[in-house]
CSV table of C-alpha atoms in Angstrom, one decimal:
chain,number,residue,atom,x,y,z
Z,1,UNK,CA,22.7,98.9,34.6
Z,2,UNK,CA,19.8,100.0,36.8
Z,3,UNK,CA,17.0,100.5,34.1
Z,4,UNK,CA,16.1,98.3,31.1
Z,5,UNK,CA,13.6,98.6,28.5
Z,6,UNK,CA,12.1,95.5,27.2
Z,7,UNK,CA,11.5,96.0,23.4
Z,8,UNK,CA,9.0,93.3,23.1
Z,9,UNK,CA,5.5,92.2,24.3
Z,10,UNK,CA,3.7,89.2,25.5
Z,11,UNK,CA,5.0,86.2,27.4
Z,12,UNK,CA,8.6,87.0,26.7
Z,13,UNK,CA,8.2,90.5,28.1
Z,14,UNK,CA,6.8,89.2,31.4
Z,15,UNK,CA,9.5,86.6,31.6
Z,16,UNK,CA,12.2,89.2,31.2
Z,17,UNK,CA,10.5,91.5,33.7
Z,18,UNK,CA,10.6,88.7,36.4
Z,19,UNK,CA,14.3,88.2,36.1
Z,20,UNK,CA,15.0,92.1,35.9
Z,21,UNK,CA,12.9,92.5,39.1
Z,22,UNK,CA,14.8,89.8,40.9
Z,23,UNK,CA,18.2,91.6,40.1
Z,24,UNK,CA,16.6,95.0,41.3
Z,25,UNK,CA,16.8,96.6,37.9
Z,26,UNK,CA,14.0,98.9,37.1
Z,27,UNK,CA,11.8,97.9,34.0
Z,28,UNK,CA,10.2,99.8,31.1
Z,29,UNK,CA,7.6,98.2,28.9
Z,30,UNK,CA,6.3,99.2,25.5
Z,31,UNK,CA,3.0,98.6,24.2
Z,32,UNK,CA,0.7,98.9,21.2
Z,33,UNK,CA,-3.1,99.8,21.1
Z,34,UNK,CA,-3.7,96.0,21.1
Z,35,UNK,CA,-1.7,95.5,24.4
Z,36,UNK,CA,-2.8,98.5,26.3
Z,37,UNK,CA,-4.3,96.2,29.0
Z,38,UNK,CA,-1.7,93.3,28.8
Z,39,UNK,CA,-0.1,92.0,31.8
Z,40,UNK,CA,3.4,93.1,30.9
Z,41,UNK,CA,2.2,96.7,30.9
Z,42,UNK,CA,1.2,96.6,34.6
Z,43,UNK,CA,4.1,94.5,35.8
Z,44,UNK,CA,6.7,96.7,34.5
Z,45,UNK,CA,7.6,99.8,36.6
Z,46,UNK,CA,7.0,102.3,33.9
Z,47,UNK,CA,5.3,101.7,30.4
Z,48,UNK,CA,5.1,103.7,27.2
Z,49,UNK,CA,2.9,103.7,24.2
Z,50,UNK,CA,4.6,103.1,20.9
Z,51,UNK,CA,1.8,103.0,18.1
Z,52,UNK,CA,-1.0,101.2,16.6
Z,53,UNK,CA,-1.5,97.5,16.7
Z,54,UNK,CA,0.2,96.2,13.7
Z,55,UNK,CA,3.9,95.6,14.8
Z,56,UNK,CA,5.3,97.7,11.7
Z,57,UNK,CA,3.6,100.6,13.6
Z,58,UNK,CA,4.5,99.9,17.1
Z,59,UNK,CA,7.1,97.2,18.2
Z,60,UNK,CA,9.3,97.7,15.1
Z,61,UNK,CA,9.4,101.6,15.5
Z,62,UNK,CA,13.1,101.9,16.3
Z,63,UNK,CA,13.4,105.6,16.6
Z,64,UNK,CA,10.4,105.9,18.9
Z,65,UNK,CA,11.8,103.0,21.2
Z,66,UNK,CA,15.1,105.0,21.4
Z,67,UNK,CA,13.5,108.2,21.9
Z,68,UNK,CA,11.8,107.0,25.1
Z,69,UNK,CA,15.2,105.3,26.3
Z,70,UNK,CA,16.8,108.7,26.2
Z,71,UNK,CA,13.7,110.4,28.0
Z,72,UNK,CA,13.6,107.8,30.6
Z,73,UNK,CA,17.4,107.4,31.2
Z,74,UNK,CA,17.2,103.7,30.1
Z,75,UNK,CA,20.7,102.0,30.3
Z,76,UNK,CA,19.9,98.7,28.6
Z,77,UNK,CA,17.4,97.3,26.0
Z,78,UNK,CA,16.3,93.6,26.1
Z,79,UNK,CA,15.0,92.6,22.7
Z,80,UNK,CA,13.2,89.2,23.8
Z,81,UNK,CA,12.8,87.3,20.5
Z,82,UNK,CA,11.1,88.2,17.3
Z,83,UNK,CA,10.5,91.8,16.2
Z,84,UNK,CA,14.0,93.6,16.6
Z,85,UNK,CA,15.8,90.8,18.5
Z,86,UNK,CA,17.9,90.0,15.4
Z,87,UNK,CA,18.1,93.3,13.7
Z,88,UNK,CA,21.8,94.2,13.3
Z,89,UNK,CA,20.7,97.8,12.3
Z,90,UNK,CA,18.7,98.4,15.5
Z,91,UNK,CA,21.7,96.9,17.8
Z,92,UNK,CA,24.0,99.2,16.0
Z,93,UNK,CA,21.6,102.2,16.6
Z,94,UNK,CA,21.4,101.2,20.4
Z,95,UNK,CA,25.1,101.0,20.6
Z,96,UNK,CA,25.5,104.4,19.0
Z,97,UNK,CA,23.1,106.0,21.3
Z,98,UNK,CA,25.2,104.9,24.4
Z,99,UNK,CA,22.6,102.2,25.5
Z,100,UNK,CA,23.6,98.6,26.3
Z,101,UNK,CA,22.0,96.1,23.8
Z,102,UNK,CA,21.4,92.8,25.7
Z,103,UNK,CA,22.6,90.6,23.0
Z,104,UNK,CA,25.5,90.1,20.7
Z,105,UNK,CA,27.3,92.7,18.6
Z,106,UNK,CA,25.7,94.0,15.5
Z,107,UNK,CA,28.7,92.4,13.6
Z,108,UNK,CA,28.2,89.0,15.0
Z,109,UNK,CA,24.4,89.2,14.3
Z,110,UNK,CA,24.9,90.3,10.8
Z,111,UNK,CA,27.4,87.6,10.1
Z,112,UNK,CA,25.1,84.7,11.6
Z,113,UNK,CA,21.9,86.5,10.3
Z,114,UNK,CA,22.6,85.2,6.7
Z,115,UNK,CA,22.9,81.5,6.3
Z,116,UNK,CA,25.4,81.8,3.6
Z,117,UNK,CA,27.9,84.0,5.4
Z,118,UNK,CA,27.4,81.9,8.6
Z,119,UNK,CA,28.5,78.9,6.5
Z,120,UNK,CA,31.5,80.5,5.2
Z,121,UNK,CA,32.6,81.7,8.7
Z,122,UNK,CA,32.2,78.4,10.4
Z,123,UNK,CA,34.2,76.4,7.6
Z,124,UNK,CA,37.5,76.8,9.0
Z,125,UNK,CA,36.4,75.9,12.5
Z,126,UNK,CA,35.9,72.0,11.9
Z,127,UNK,CA,32.0,72.5,12.0
Z,128,UNK,CA,30.3,69.9,9.8
Z,129,UNK,CA,28.1,71.3,7.0
Z,130,UNK,CA,25.2,69.7,5.0
Z,131,UNK,CA,26.4,68.7,1.6
Z,132,UNK,CA,25.5,71.3,-0.9
Z,133,UNK,CA,26.5,74.8,-2.3
Z,134,UNK,CA,27.3,77.5,0.2
Z,135,UNK,CA,26.9,80.6,-2.1
Z,136,UNK,CA,23.7,82.3,-3.5
Z,137,UNK,CA,22.5,81.1,-6.8
Z,138,UNK,CA,20.0,83.2,-9.0
Z,139,UNK,CA,20.5,81.4,-12.4
Z,140,UNK,CA,18.2,78.6,-12.7
Z,141,UNK,CA,20.0,76.6,-15.2
Z,142,UNK,CA,23.3,76.7,-13.1
Z,143,UNK,CA,21.3,75.9,-10.0
Z,144,UNK,CA,19.8,73.0,-11.7
Z,145,UNK,CA,23.3,71.8,-12.3
Z,146,UNK,CA,24.4,72.0,-9.0
Z,147,UNK,CA,21.4,70.2,-7.7
Z,148,UNK,CA,22.1,67.2,-10.0
Z,149,UNK,CA,25.5,67.0,-8.9
Z,150,UNK,CA,24.4,67.1,-5.3
Z,151,UNK,CA,21.7,64.6,-6.0
Z,152,UNK,CA,17.9,64.6,-5.3
Z,153,UNK,CA,16.2,65.1,-3.2
Z,154,UNK,CA,17.4,68.5,-2.3
Z,155,UNK,CA,16.3,71.7,-0.4
Z,156,UNK,CA,16.3,75.1,-1.9
Z,157,UNK,CA,16.5,77.5,1.0
Z,158,UNK,CA,16.2,81.4,1.4
Z,159,UNK,CA,19.6,82.7,2.5
Z,160,UNK,CA,18.3,85.8,4.6
Z,161,UNK,CA,15.4,84.1,6.7
Z,162,UNK,CA,14.1,81.1,8.4
Z,163,UNK,CA,10.8,79.8,9.8
Z,164,UNK,CA,10.4,77.6,6.6
Z,165,UNK,CA,9.7,80.6,4.4
Z,166,UNK,CA,11.5,80.4,1.1
Z,167,UNK,CA,12.2,76.8,1.5
Z,168,UNK,CA,11.1,74.1,-1.0
Z,169,UNK,CA,11.8,70.2,-1.1
Z,170,UNK,CA,12.5,69.1,-4.6
Z,171,UNK,CA,12.5,65.3,-5.4
Z,172,UNK,CA,13.1,65.3,-9.1
Z,173,UNK,CA,14.7,67.6,-11.6
Z,174,UNK,CA,11.6,67.9,-13.5
Z,175,UNK,CA,10.0,70.0,-10.8
Z,176,UNK,CA,13.2,72.0,-10.0
Z,177,UNK,CA,12.7,75.1,-12.0
Z,178,UNK,CA,9.1,75.6,-10.7
Z,179,UNK,CA,10.2,75.0,-7.1
Z,180,UNK,CA,13.2,77.4,-7.2
Z,181,UNK,CA,11.1,80.4,-8.7
Z,182,UNK,CA,8.5,79.7,-5.9
Z,183,UNK,CA,11.4,79.8,-3.3
Z,184,UNK,CA,12.7,82.9,-4.6
Z,185,UNK,CA,9.4,84.7,-4.8
Z,186,UNK,CA,8.7,83.6,-1.2
Z,187,UNK,CA,12.0,84.8,0.0
Z,188,UNK,CA,11.8,88.1,-1.8
Z,189,UNK,CA,8.3,88.8,-0.2
Z,190,UNK,CA,9.3,87.6,3.3
Z,191,UNK,CA,12.7,89.1,3.5
Z,192,UNK,CA,13.3,91.5,0.7
Z,193,UNK,CA,16.0,89.2,-0.7
Z,194,UNK,CA,15.6,86.4,-3.2
Z,195,UNK,CA,19.0,85.0,-2.7
Z,196,UNK,CA,18.7,81.0,-2.3
Z,197,UNK,CA,21.1,78.2,-1.9
Z,198,UNK,CA,21.0,74.4,-2.2
Z,199,UNK,CA,21.5,71.6,0.2
Z,200,UNK,CA,21.2,67.8,0.1
Z,201,UNK,CA,18.0,66.8,1.9
Z,202,UNK,CA,18.7,64.8,4.9
Z,203,UNK,CA,16.2,62.0,5.3
Z,204,UNK,CA,14.8,61.2,8.7
Z,205,UNK,CA,16.4,64.4,10.1
Z,206,UNK,CA,16.3,65.3,13.8
Z,207,UNK,CA,16.4,69.1,14.8
Z,208,UNK,CA,18.9,69.3,17.6
Z,209,UNK,CA,20.0,72.7,18.9
Z,210,UNK,CA,22.6,73.6,21.4
Z,211,UNK,CA,22.4,76.5,23.9
Z,212,UNK,CA,25.5,78.6,23.9
Z,213,UNK,CA,26.7,81.6,25.9
Z,214,UNK,CA,29.9,83.7,25.8
Z,215,UNK,CA,31.2,86.5,27.6
Z,216,UNK,CA,33.7,89.3,26.9
Z,217,UNK,CA,36.6,87.7,28.9
Z,218,UNK,CA,36.7,84.9,26.2
Z,219,UNK,CA,34.8,82.3,28.1
Z,220,UNK,CA,32.3,80.1,26.0
Z,221,UNK,CA,30.2,77.4,27.2
Z,222,UNK,CA,27.4,75.1,26.0
Z,223,UNK,CA,24.3,74.4,28.0
Z,224,UNK,CA,23.6,71.2,26.3
Z,225,UNK,CA,21.0,70.4,23.8
Z,226,UNK,CA,17.3,70.7,23.0
Z,227,UNK,CA,15.2,68.3,21.0
Z,228,UNK,CA,13.1,70.5,18.6
Z,229,UNK,CA,11.9,67.8,16.2
Z,230,UNK,CA,8.2,67.8,16.7
Z,231,UNK,CA,7.3,70.7,14.4
Z,232,UNK,CA,4.4,71.9,12.1
Z,233,UNK,CA,5.1,74.2,9.0
Z,234,UNK,CA,9.0,73.9,9.9
Z,235,UNK,CA,8.1,75.5,13.2
Z,236,UNK,CA,8.5,73.9,16.6
Z,237,UNK,CA,5.5,72.8,18.8
Z,238,UNK,CA,7.3,70.6,21.5
Z,239,UNK,CA,10.8,70.8,22.7
Z,240,UNK,CA,12.7,68.8,25.3
Z,241,UNK,CA,16.0,68.7,27.1
Z,242,UNK,CA,18.0,66.5,26.8
Z,243,UNK,CA,17.6,64.8,23.4
Z,244,UNK,CA,16.5,61.0,24.0
Z,245,UNK,CA,19.1,59.9,21.3
Z,246,UNK,CA,22.4,61.7,22.0
Z,247,UNK,CA,25.2,59.8,23.9
Z,248,UNK,CA,27.5,61.7,26.2
Z,249,UNK,CA,30.3,61.4,23.6
Z,250,UNK,CA,27.9,62.9,20.7
Z,251,UNK,CA,26.6,65.6,23.2
Z,252,UNK,CA,30.3,66.7,23.7
Z,253,UNK,CA,31.1,66.7,20.1
Z,254,UNK,CA,28.0,68.9,19.2
Z,255,UNK,CA,28.7,71.3,22.1
Z,256,UNK,CA,32.3,71.7,21.2
Z,257,UNK,CA,31.1,72.4,17.6
Z,258,UNK,CA,28.7,75.0,18.8
Z,259,UNK,CA,31.4,76.7,20.8
Z,260,UNK,CA,33.5,76.8,17.5
Z,261,UNK,CA,30.6,78.6,15.9
Z,262,UNK,CA,30.8,81.2,18.4
Z,263,UNK,CA,34.5,81.5,18.1
Z,264,UNK,CA,33.9,82.0,14.4
Z,265,UNK,CA,31.9,85.2,15.0
Z,266,UNK,CA,33.4,86.6,18.1
Z,267,UNK,CA,30.2,86.1,19.8
Z,268,UNK,CA,28.9,87.5,23.1
Z,269,UNK,CA,25.8,86.7,25.1
Z,270,UNK,CA,23.0,84.1,24.5
Z,271,UNK,CA,22.8,82.2,21.3
Z,272,UNK,CA,21.5,78.8,20.0
Z,273,UNK,CA,23.4,76.7,17.3
Z,274,UNK,CA,21.1,74.6,15.2
Z,275,UNK,CA,22.0,71.1,13.8
Z,276,UNK,CA,20.3,68.5,11.8
Z,277,UNK,CA,21.0,64.8,13.0
Z,278,UNK,CA,20.7,62.2,10.5
Z,279,UNK,CA,19.5,58.5,11.0
Z,280,UNK,CA,23.1,57.6,11.5
Z,281,UNK,CA,23.6,60.3,14.2
Z,282,UNK,CA,25.8,62.5,11.9
Z,283,UNK,CA,25.2,66.1,12.6
Z,284,UNK,CA,25.4,69.1,10.2
Z,285,UNK,CA,25.2,72.9,11.2
Z,286,UNK,CA,22.0,74.6,10.0
Z,287,UNK,CA,22.4,78.1,11.4
Z,288,UNK,CA,22.8,80.3,14.5
Z,289,UNK,CA,20.1,82.3,16.1
Z,290,UNK,CA,21.7,85.3,17.8
Z,291,UNK,CA,19.1,85.7,20.7
Z,292,UNK,CA,17.2,83.9,23.4
Z,293,UNK,CA,15.0,81.1,22.2
Z,294,UNK,CA,11.5,80.5,22.8
Z,295,UNK,CA,12.3,77.2,24.2
Z,296,UNK,CA,15.0,78.3,26.6
Z,297,UNK,CA,12.9,77.3,29.7
Z,298,UNK,CA,13.8,73.5,29.1
Z,299,UNK,CA,17.3,74.4,29.4
Z,300,UNK,CA,16.8,76.5,32.5
Z,301,UNK,CA,14.9,73.5,34.1
Z,302,UNK,CA,17.8,70.8,33.6
Z,303,UNK,CA,20.6,73.3,34.5
Z,304,UNK,CA,19.2,75.3,37.3
Z,305,UNK,CA,19.9,78.5,35.7
Z,306,UNK,CA,18.1,81.9,34.7
Z,307,UNK,CA,19.4,82.5,31.1
Z,308,UNK,CA,18.0,86.1,31.1
Z,309,UNK,CA,20.0,86.8,34.2
Z,310,UNK,CA,23.1,85.4,32.4
Z,311,UNK,CA,22.2,87.7,29.5
Z,312,UNK,CA,22.2,90.9,31.8
Z,313,UNK,CA,25.4,89.8,33.6
Z,314,UNK,CA,27.4,89.3,30.4
Z,315,UNK,CA,26.0,92.5,29.2
Z,316,UNK,CA,27.4,94.4,32.1
Z,317,UNK,CA,30.6,92.9,31.3
Z,318,UNK,CA,30.8,90.3,34.0
Z,319,UNK,CA,32.2,86.7,33.7
Z,320,UNK,CA,29.9,83.7,33.0
Z,321,UNK,CA,28.2,82.6,36.1
Z,322,UNK,CA,29.4,79.0,35.3
Z,323,UNK,CA,32.2,77.6,33.2
Z,324,UNK,CA,31.8,74.2,31.3
Z,325,UNK,CA,33.0,71.9,34.1
Z,326,UNK,CA,30.5,73.5,36.6
Z,327,UNK,CA,27.5,72.8,34.2
Z,328,UNK,CA,25.6,69.4,34.4
Z,329,UNK,CA,22.3,67.9,33.3
Z,330,UNK,CA,19.6,67.3,36.0
Z,331,UNK,CA,16.6,65.3,35.0
Z,332,UNK,CA,14.5,66.0,32.2
Z,333,UNK,CA,12.2,69.0,30.8
Z,334,UNK,CA,9.5,69.1,28.1
Z,335,UNK,CA,7.7,72.1,26.7
Z,336,UNK,CA,4.6,72.3,24.9
Z,337,UNK,CA,3.8,75.5,23.0
Z,338,UNK,CA,0.1,76.4,23.5
Z,339,UNK,CA,-1.0,78.1,20.4
Z,340,UNK,CA,-4.3,79.6,19.4
Z,341,UNK,CA,-4.6,77.2,16.5
Z,342,UNK,CA,-7.0,74.7,15.1
Z,343,UNK,CA,-5.2,71.5,15.0
Z,344,UNK,CA,-7.9,69.6,13.2
Z,345,UNK,CA,-7.8,72.2,10.4
Z,346,UNK,CA,-4.1,72.4,9.3
Z,347,UNK,CA,-3.0,74.3,12.4
Z,348,UNK,CA,-4.6,77.5,11.2
Z,349,UNK,CA,-4.5,80.4,13.7
Z,350,UNK,CA,-7.6,81.1,15.8
Z,351,UNK,CA,-8.8,84.4,17.5
Z,352,UNK,CA,-11.2,85.2,20.1
Z,353,UNK,CA,-12.0,85.8,23.8
Z,354,UNK,CA,-10.5,83.4,26.6
Z,355,UNK,CA,-14.0,82.9,28.0
Z,356,UNK,CA,-12.3,80.4,30.6
Z,357,UNK,CA,-8.5,80.5,31.3
Z,358,UNK,CA,-7.2,78.4,34.3
Z,359,UNK,CA,-3.7,77.5,34.5
Z,360,UNK,CA,-2.5,74.1,36.0
Z,361,UNK,CA,-1.3,74.4,39.7
Z,362,UNK,CA,2.2,75.8,40.0
Z,363,UNK,CA,3.5,72.6,41.6
Z,364,UNK,CA,2.2,70.8,38.3
Z,365,UNK,CA,4.0,72.9,35.7
Z,366,UNK,CA,5.9,76.2,34.9
Z,367,UNK,CA,3.8,78.4,32.6
Z,368,UNK,CA,5.1,81.2,30.8
Z,369,UNK,CA,2.1,83.1,29.4
Z,370,UNK,CA,0.7,86.7,28.6
Z,371,UNK,CA,-3.0,86.2,29.1
Z,372,UNK,CA,-5.7,86.4,31.9
Z,373,UNK,CA,-9.1,85.1,31.6
Z,374,UNK,CA,-11.5,87.4,29.6
Z,375,UNK,CA,-8.6,88.7,27.4
Z,376,UNK,CA,-8.7,88.7,23.7
Z,377,UNK,CA,-6.1,86.6,21.5
Z,378,UNK,CA,-5.2,89.5,18.9
Z,379,UNK,CA,-4.9,88.9,15.1
Z,380,UNK,CA,-1.8,91.0,14.8
Z,381,UNK,CA,1.0,88.9,16.6
Z,382,UNK,CA,2.1,85.3,16.8
Z,383,UNK,CA,-0.8,83.2,18.0
Z,384,UNK,CA,1.1,81.6,21.1
Z,385,UNK,CA,-0.9,81.9,24.4
Z,386,UNK,CA,1.6,80.2,26.4
Z,387,UNK,CA,4.6,77.8,27.0
Z,388,UNK,CA,3.9,74.9,29.4
Z,389,UNK,CA,6.8,73.5,31.0
Z,390,UNK,CA,7.3,70.6,33.2
Z,391,UNK,CA,10.4,68.9,34.9
Z,392,UNK,CA,10.9,65.3,35.9
Z,393,UNK,CA,13.8,63.1,37.3
Z,394,UNK,CA,13.7,61.2,34.0
Z,395,UNK,CA,12.0,61.4,30.5
Z,396,UNK,CA,9.1,59.2,31.4
Z,397,UNK,CA,8.2,61.1,34.4
Z,398,UNK,CA,8.4,64.3,32.5
Z,399,UNK,CA,6.2,62.9,29.9
Z,400,UNK,CA,3.5,61.9,32.4
Z,401,UNK,CA,3.8,65.1,34.2
Z,402,UNK,CA,3.1,66.9,30.8
Z,403,UNK,CA,-0.1,64.9,30.3
Z,404,UNK,CA,-1.3,65.7,33.8
Z,405,UNK,CA,-0.5,69.5,33.2
Z,406,UNK,CA,-2.3,69.4,29.9
Z,407,UNK,CA,-5.4,68.0,31.5
Z,408,UNK,CA,-5.5,70.6,34.1
Z,409,UNK,CA,-4.9,73.5,31.8
Z,410,UNK,CA,-8.4,74.9,31.0
Z,411,UNK,CA,-8.9,77.2,27.9
Z,412,UNK,CA,-12.2,77.9,26.1
Z,413,UNK,CA,-13.2,80.5,23.6
Z,414,UNK,CA,-10.4,79.7,21.0
Z,415,UNK,CA,-9.1,76.5,19.7
Z,416,UNK,CA,-5.5,75.5,21.0
Z,417,UNK,CA,-2.8,73.1,20.5
Z,418,UNK,CA,-3.1,71.4,23.9
Z,419,UNK,CA,-4.9,68.3,22.6
Z,420,UNK,CA,-2.0,68.0,20.0
Z,421,UNK,CA,0.6,68.3,22.8
Z,422,UNK,CA,-1.2,65.5,24.6
Z,423,UNK,CA,-1.3,63.5,21.2
Z,424,UNK,CA,2.4,63.7,21.0
Z,425,UNK,CA,3.0,62.8,24.7
Z,426,UNK,CA,0.9,59.8,24.3
Z,427,UNK,CA,2.2,58.6,20.7
Z,428,UNK,CA,4.5,55.5,20.9
Z,429,UNK,CA,7.1,57.1,18.6
Z,430,UNK,CA,7.5,60.0,21.0
Z,431,UNK,CA,7.7,57.9,23.9
Z,432,UNK,CA,10.2,55.5,22.3
Z,433,UNK,CA,12.3,58.5,21.1
Z,434,UNK,CA,12.0,57.1,17.6
Z,435,UNK,CA,10.9,60.1,15.6
Z,436,UNK,CA,12.2,63.0,13.4
Z,437,UNK,CA,10.9,66.3,11.7
Z,438,UNK,CA,8.4,64.4,9.8
Z,439,UNK,CA,6.2,63.4,12.8
Z,440,UNK,CA,3.2,65.4,11.9
Z,441,UNK,CA,3.4,64.0,8.5
Z,442,UNK,CA,3.7,60.5,9.1
Z,443,UNK,CA,1.3,60.4,12.3
Z,444,UNK,CA,-1.1,63.4,11.9
Z,445,UNK,CA,-2.2,63.4,8.3
Z,446,UNK,CA,-5.5,62.6,9.5
Z,447,UNK,CA,-6.2,64.4,12.8
Z,448,UNK,CA,-9.1,61.9,13.8
Z,449,UNK,CA,-6.5,59.6,15.0
Z,450,UNK,CA,-6.1,62.1,17.7
Z,451,UNK,CA,-9.8,61.5,19.0
Z,452,UNK,CA,-9.4,57.8,18.8
Z,453,UNK,CA,-6.3,57.8,20.8
Z,454,UNK,CA,-8.0,59.9,23.4
Z,455,UNK,CA,-11.2,57.7,23.6
Z,456,UNK,CA,-9.0,54.8,24.9
Z,457,UNK,CA,-7.0,57.0,27.2
Z,458,UNK,CA,-10.1,58.8,28.8
Z,459,UNK,CA,-11.0,55.5,30.4
Z,460,UNK,CA,-7.6,54.8,31.9
Z,461,UNK,CA,-7.1,58.4,32.8
Z,462,UNK,CA,-10.3,58.5,34.9
Z,463,UNK,CA,-9.3,55.4,36.7
Z,464,UNK,CA,-5.7,56.4,37.6
Z,465,UNK,CA,-5.0,60.0,37.1
Z,466,UNK,CA,-5.3,61.0,40.8
Z,467,UNK,CA,-3.0,58.1,41.8
Z,468,UNK,CA,-0.3,59.0,39.2
Z,469,UNK,CA,-0.3,62.6,40.2
Z,470,UNK,CA,-0.1,61.7,44.0
Z,471,UNK,CA,2.9,59.3,43.4
Z,472,UNK,CA,4.8,61.9,41.2
Z,473,UNK,CA,4.2,64.6,43.9
Z,474,UNK,CA,5.3,62.5,46.9
Z,475,UNK,CA,8.2,61.6,44.9
Z,476,UNK,CA,9.2,65.1,44.0
Z,477,UNK,CA,8.8,66.3,47.4
Z,478,UNK,CA,11.2,63.5,48.7
Z,479,UNK,CA,13.8,64.5,46.2
Z,480,UNK,CA,13.4,68.4,46.5
Z,481,UNK,CA,15.7,68.4,49.4
Z,482,UNK,CA,18.4,66.2,47.9
Z,483,UNK,CA,18.7,68.0,44.5
Z,484,UNK,CA,21.8,70.0,44.4
Z,485,UNK,CA,20.1,72.8,42.4
Z,486,UNK,CA,17.0,74.9,42.9
Z,487,UNK,CA,15.1,76.2,39.7
Z,488,UNK,CA,14.6,79.7,40.2
Z,489,UNK,CA,11.3,79.3,38.3
Z,490,UNK,CA,10.1,77.0,41.2
Z,491,UNK,CA,10.4,79.9,43.5
Z,492,UNK,CA,9.5,82.9,41.2
Z,493,UNK,CA,6.7,81.3,39.0
Z,494,UNK,CA,3.8,83.8,38.6
């Protein structure tokens, strides 16, 4: 595979380009009107225009993308995440065109892309499921009966999608009918499919996901877990690896269950198996994402791997670079997603020009981004500006490093979630590890609490920030030589 087209934009396009360049593979970028001057366009060896700013007229134009692949002699397509990354129809077209899709087979994507078919597939592989019904329901009265049998509170969930769309929490039977109709309506408008199913609502749930990888030789591994419980609108904002609550025994059980999910669908490539973990540390299969995840950098940081490189090698038919007994956890990593959002106003997206955009120093943090100072944050796409990632010898050190990195990340012109990221790092619930997916609901109902916390922190910060960073840097330098892995992103960060 000598030439690969990246069917995506933004920070993931740049991130894929960096790995491909390292592997001496030529890169082709695609861009819309809104991204004509975007960094990923200039960093690729070639770039082609695919249409107007709306993604439906550019990044989702399958036939135009495939036309350019044929014209330019492209041998592989990396879909990134979002857009066409989990579109089984597109993966099939790519395969029929004689081009290698850098991801799983269309059949595996189709099976795991529907939550109900995924549940059916893993049933026979000893993978724990949330109590509920694993078949689509459209009749309200029949659904009401099922909900009563499962016991309230329950969740009504769309079968065909994710991201919190088509999901409704129902606490009492009196509100069931209205909530089901709302869930079906949202599912229909978001995914073109109003199929829903019912699950028992797990109280105090943690969102734990396992990174998996499989090759064509039958090898399947898990690269440990990511804690993704800090969310707003059912979407992740802060991720870390490993989780603060998993024991080695539980980690092994969840890892092996994730491997069984791969076996249930004859999986190939990178994937993520998502689980709910309850207050008693029981875990339940949620779904499988058949692509690379936004939060993959924390896994790379603790394992010393380049997961995009792994994807390419598997797509070329090579064996996995490491098998299970060769994989170990080193240290702790945290990622804060930097969104152009107004945290004090319900995390609504913000747009504008980045009047000032200065990243923290490379020795402070890894920054995966897609912007430069003076660029505009467009309204057409996801409002994520960057992913801010740190690594520490332990969780406490990683938290302190993240606070320092946030304080050294200068962005003006748009509102961002940086302050919220710092609020999380400083909050006693996060620092103790005693939190769940209700963190925002419990601790951020009144955003003014953030500024009260920062008022006290400012005094301490000004007095001790330099000494803290100096101590951490000296410690990191001392240990760099003794670490038996080297994160490629320490060497290749932009």
